[in-house]
Short mmCIF file of C-alpha atoms in Angstrom, two decimals:
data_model
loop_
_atom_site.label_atom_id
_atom_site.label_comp_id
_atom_site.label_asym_id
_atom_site.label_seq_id
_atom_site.Cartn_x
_atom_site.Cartn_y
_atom_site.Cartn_z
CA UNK A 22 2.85 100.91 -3.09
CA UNK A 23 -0.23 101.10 -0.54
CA UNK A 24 0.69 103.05 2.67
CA UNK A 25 -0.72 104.88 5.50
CA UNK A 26 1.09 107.19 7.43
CA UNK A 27 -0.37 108.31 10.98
CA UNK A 28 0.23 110.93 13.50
CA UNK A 29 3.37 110.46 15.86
CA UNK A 30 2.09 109.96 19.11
CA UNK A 31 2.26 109.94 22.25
CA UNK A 32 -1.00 112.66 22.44
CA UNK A 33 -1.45 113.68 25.50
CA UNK A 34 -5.00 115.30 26.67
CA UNK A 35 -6.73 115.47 29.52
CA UNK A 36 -10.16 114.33 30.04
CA UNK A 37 -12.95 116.14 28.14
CA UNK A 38 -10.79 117.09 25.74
CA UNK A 39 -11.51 117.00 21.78
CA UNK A 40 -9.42 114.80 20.21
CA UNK A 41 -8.19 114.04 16.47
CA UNK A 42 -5.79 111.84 15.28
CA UNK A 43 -4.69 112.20 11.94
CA UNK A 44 -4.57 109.73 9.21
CA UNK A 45 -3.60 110.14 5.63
CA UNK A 46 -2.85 107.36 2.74
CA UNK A 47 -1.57 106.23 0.06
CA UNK A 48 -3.29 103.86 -2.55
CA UNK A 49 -4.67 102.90 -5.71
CA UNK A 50 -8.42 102.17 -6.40
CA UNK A 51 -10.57 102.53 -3.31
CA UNK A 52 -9.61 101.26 -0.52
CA UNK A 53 -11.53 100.58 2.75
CA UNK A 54 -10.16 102.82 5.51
CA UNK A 55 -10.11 101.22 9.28
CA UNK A 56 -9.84 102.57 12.71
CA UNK A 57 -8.49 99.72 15.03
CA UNK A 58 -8.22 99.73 18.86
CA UNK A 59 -5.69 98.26 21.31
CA UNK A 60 -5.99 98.74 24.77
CA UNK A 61 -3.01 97.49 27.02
CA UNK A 62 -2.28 94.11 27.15
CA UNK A 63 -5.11 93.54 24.50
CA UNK A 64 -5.89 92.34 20.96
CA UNK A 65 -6.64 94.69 18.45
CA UNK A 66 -10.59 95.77 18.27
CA UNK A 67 -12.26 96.97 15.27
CA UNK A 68 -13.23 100.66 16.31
CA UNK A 69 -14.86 101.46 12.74
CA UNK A 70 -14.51 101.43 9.17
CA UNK A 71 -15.82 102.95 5.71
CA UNK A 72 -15.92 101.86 2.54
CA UNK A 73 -16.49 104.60 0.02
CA UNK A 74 -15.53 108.00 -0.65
CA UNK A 75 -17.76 110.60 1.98
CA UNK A 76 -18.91 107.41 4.38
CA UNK A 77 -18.50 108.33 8.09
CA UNK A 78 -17.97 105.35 10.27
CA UNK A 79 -18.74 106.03 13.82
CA UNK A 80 -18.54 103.52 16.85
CA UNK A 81 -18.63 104.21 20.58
CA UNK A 82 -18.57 108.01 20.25
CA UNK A 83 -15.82 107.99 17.77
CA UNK A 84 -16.17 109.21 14.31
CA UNK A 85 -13.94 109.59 10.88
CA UNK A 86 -14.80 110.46 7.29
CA UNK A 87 -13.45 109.04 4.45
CA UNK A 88 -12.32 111.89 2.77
CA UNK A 89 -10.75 111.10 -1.34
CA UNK A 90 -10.07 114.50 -1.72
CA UNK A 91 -7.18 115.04 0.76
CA UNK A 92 -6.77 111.22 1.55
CA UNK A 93 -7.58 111.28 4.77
CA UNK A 94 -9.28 109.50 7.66
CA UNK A 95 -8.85 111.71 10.48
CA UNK A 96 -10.15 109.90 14.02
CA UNK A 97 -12.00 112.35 16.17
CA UNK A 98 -13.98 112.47 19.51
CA UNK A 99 -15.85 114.97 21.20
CA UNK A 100 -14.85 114.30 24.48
CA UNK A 101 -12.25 111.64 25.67
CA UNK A 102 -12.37 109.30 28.98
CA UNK A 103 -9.53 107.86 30.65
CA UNK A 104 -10.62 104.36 29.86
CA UNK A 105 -9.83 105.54 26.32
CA UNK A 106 -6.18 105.45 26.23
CA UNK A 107 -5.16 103.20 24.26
CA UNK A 108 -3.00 102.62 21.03
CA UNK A 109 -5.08 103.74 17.72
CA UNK A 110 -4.27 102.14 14.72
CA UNK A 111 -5.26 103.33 11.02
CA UNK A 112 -5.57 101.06 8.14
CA UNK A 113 -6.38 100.29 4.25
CA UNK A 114 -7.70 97.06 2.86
CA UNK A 115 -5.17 95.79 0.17
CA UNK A 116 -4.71 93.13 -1.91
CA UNK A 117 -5.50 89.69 -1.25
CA UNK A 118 -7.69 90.72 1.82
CA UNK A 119 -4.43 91.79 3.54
CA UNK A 120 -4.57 94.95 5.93
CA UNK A 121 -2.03 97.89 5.28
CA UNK A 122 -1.04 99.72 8.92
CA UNK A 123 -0.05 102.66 10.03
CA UNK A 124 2.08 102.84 12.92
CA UNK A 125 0.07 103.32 15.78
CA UNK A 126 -0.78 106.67 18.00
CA UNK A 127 -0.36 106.25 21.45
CA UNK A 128 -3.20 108.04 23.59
CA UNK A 129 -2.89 108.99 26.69
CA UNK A 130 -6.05 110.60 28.46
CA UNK A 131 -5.06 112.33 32.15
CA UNK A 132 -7.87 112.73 34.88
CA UNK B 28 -18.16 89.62 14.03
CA UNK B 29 -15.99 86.26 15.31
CA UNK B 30 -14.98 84.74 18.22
CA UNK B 31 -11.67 84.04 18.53
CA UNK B 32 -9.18 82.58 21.15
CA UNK B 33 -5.76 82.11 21.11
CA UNK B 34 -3.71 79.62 23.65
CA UNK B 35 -1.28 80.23 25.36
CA UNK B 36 -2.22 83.85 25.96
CA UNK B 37 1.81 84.53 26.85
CA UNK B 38 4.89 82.19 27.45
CA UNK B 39 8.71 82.76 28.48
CA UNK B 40 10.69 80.14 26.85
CA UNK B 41 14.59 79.40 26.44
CA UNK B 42 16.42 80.71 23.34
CA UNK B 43 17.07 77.35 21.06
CA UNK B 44 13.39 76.19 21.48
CA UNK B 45 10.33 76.20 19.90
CA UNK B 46 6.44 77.28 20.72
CA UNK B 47 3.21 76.53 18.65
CA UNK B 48 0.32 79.04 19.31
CA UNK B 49 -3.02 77.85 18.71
CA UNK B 50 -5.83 80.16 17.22
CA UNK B 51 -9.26 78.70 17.54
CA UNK B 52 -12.21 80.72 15.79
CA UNK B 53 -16.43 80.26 16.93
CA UNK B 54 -17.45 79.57 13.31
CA UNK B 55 -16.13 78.98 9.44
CA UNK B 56 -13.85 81.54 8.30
CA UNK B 57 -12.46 82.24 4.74
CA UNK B 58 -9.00 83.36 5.81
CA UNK B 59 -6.39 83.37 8.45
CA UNK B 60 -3.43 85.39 9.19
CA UNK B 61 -0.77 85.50 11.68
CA UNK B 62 0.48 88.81 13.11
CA UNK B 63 3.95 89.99 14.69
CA UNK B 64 3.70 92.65 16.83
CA UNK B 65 7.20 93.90 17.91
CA UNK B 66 7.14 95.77 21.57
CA UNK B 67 6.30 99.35 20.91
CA UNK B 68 5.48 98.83 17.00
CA UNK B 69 2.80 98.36 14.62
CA UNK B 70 1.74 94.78 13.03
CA UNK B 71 3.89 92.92 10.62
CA UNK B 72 1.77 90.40 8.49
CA UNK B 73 3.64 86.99 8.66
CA UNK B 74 1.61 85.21 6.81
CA UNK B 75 -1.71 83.78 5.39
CA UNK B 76 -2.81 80.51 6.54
CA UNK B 77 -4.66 78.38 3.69
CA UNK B 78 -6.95 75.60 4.46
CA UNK B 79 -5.89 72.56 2.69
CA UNK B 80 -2.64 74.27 1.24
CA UNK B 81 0.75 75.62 2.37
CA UNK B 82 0.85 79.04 4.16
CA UNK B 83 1.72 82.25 1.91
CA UNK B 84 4.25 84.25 3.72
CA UNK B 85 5.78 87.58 3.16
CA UNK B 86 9.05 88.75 2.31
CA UNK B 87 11.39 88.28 5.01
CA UNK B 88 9.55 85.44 7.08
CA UNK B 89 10.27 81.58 6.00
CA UNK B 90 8.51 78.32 6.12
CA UNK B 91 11.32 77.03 8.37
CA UNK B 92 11.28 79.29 11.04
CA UNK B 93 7.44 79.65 11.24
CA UNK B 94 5.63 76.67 9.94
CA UNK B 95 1.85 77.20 9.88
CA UNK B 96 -0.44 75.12 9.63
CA UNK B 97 -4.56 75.17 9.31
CA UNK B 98 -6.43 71.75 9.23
CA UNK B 99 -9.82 72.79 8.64
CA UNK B 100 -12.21 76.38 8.55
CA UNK B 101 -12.33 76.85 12.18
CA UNK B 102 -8.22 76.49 13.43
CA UNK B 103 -4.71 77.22 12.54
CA UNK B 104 -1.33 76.87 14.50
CA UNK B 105 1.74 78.91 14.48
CA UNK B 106 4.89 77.74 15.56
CA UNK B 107 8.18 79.94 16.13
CA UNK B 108 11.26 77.44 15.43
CA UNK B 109 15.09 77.98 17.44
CA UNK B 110 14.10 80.97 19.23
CA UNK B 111 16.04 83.82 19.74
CA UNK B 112 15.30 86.88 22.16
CA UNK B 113 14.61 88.72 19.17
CA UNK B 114 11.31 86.50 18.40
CA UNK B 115 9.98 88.29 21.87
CA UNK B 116 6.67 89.71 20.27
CA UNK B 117 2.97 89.30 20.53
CA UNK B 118 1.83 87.09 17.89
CA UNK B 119 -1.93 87.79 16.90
CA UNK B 120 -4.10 85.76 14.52
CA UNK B 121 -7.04 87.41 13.09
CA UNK B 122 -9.60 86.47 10.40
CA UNK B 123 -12.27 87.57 7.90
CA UNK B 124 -15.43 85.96 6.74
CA UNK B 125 -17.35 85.67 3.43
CA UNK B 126 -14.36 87.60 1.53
CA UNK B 127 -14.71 90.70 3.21
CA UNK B 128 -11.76 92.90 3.68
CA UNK B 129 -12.63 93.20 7.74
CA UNK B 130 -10.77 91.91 10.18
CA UNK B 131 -11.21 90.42 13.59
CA UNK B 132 -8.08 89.57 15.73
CA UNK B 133 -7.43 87.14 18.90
CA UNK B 134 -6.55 88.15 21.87
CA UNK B 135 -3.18 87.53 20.93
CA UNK B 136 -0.04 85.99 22.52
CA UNK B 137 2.81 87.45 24.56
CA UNK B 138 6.15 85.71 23.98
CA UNK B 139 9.25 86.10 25.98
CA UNK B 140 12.43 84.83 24.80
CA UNK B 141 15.14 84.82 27.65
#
């Protein structure tokens, strides 16, 4: 079946730092790919999404490619901020409108 | 993008009881779904909430233990039955419009089960 399998976390960086976290899946047809954000004692916040093979989505300085080839849809920054730790979640669209998750990265951004 | 609330936001109850969480959304939506998040892990999908029909849930979750119920477009209710410390999660709802595969989650609620 459908599955996405993401980077163990906790990452670590320190501010200014470049960050990636990777994402790779499983699936078949074409799914859309989602980056979803959870900040501590938060809901979970769209970050962004793409729909098709070679769309980037990009949202608040983050950005990740939809990439067929090697299944993957890394999440990268230029340059963290503290106030972007948070938990990072990577997901498909499946069937019936239902969401397939990874587990969740934990990132932690030091001063 | 949708507004949506969720009530209560968190709760510490006593094992053997129950709790209904309310998810209230700004506008129409075509679908509902109700979240477990155990401390630590990633989301479990419960289950879909219909409008006008019974809830679909997934394998391992049961009408009995969390009846759902959504009355109209705009609400649904979730309610964990004889609870158990092991029910201590947050519970999110979340929602997508017009048949799109996006979702956009509540707030969500943080249950304690002593």
């Amino acid at each position: 079946g459908d599955s996405v399998t993401q980077m163990e976390g906790p990452v670590t960086l320190s501010e200014e730092a470049f960050l990636t976290i990777n994402c790779t899946y499983t699936a078949t047809g074409y799914p859309s790919l989602f980056w979803y954000v959870q900040y501590p004692g938060e809901g979970l916040q769209l970050l962004l999404k793409a729909t098709k093979a070679d769309d980037k989505g990009s949202n608040k300085g983050f950005e990740a490619t939809y990439r067929k080839e090697t299944t993957s849809f890394h999440l990268e920054k230029g340059s963290v901020q503290v106030s972007d730790s948070a938990v990072y979640f990577c997901a498909l669209s499946g069937s019936n409108y239902q969401l397939i998750w990874g587990a969740g990265t934990k990132l932690i951004i030091k001063p | 993008s949708a507004v949506i609330s969720q009530k209560p936001s968190r709760d510490i109850c006593q094992r053997g009881t129950s709790l209904t969480i309310q998810c209230q959304v700004d506008s129409q939506v075509t679908m509902m779904f109700w979240y477990r998040q155990q401390p630590g892990q990633s989301l479990t999908l419960i289950a879909t909430a219909n409008q006008g029909s019974e809830a679909t849930y997934e394998s391992g979750f049961v009408i009995d233990k969390f009846p759902i119920s959504r009355p109209n477009l705009t609400f649904s209710t979730l309610t964990v039955s004889n609870m158990s410390p092991e029910d201590s999660s947050i519970y999110l709802c979340s929602v997508n419009r017009d048949t799109t595969d996006t979702q956009y989650f509540g707030p969500g609620t943080r249950l304690t089960v002593l």
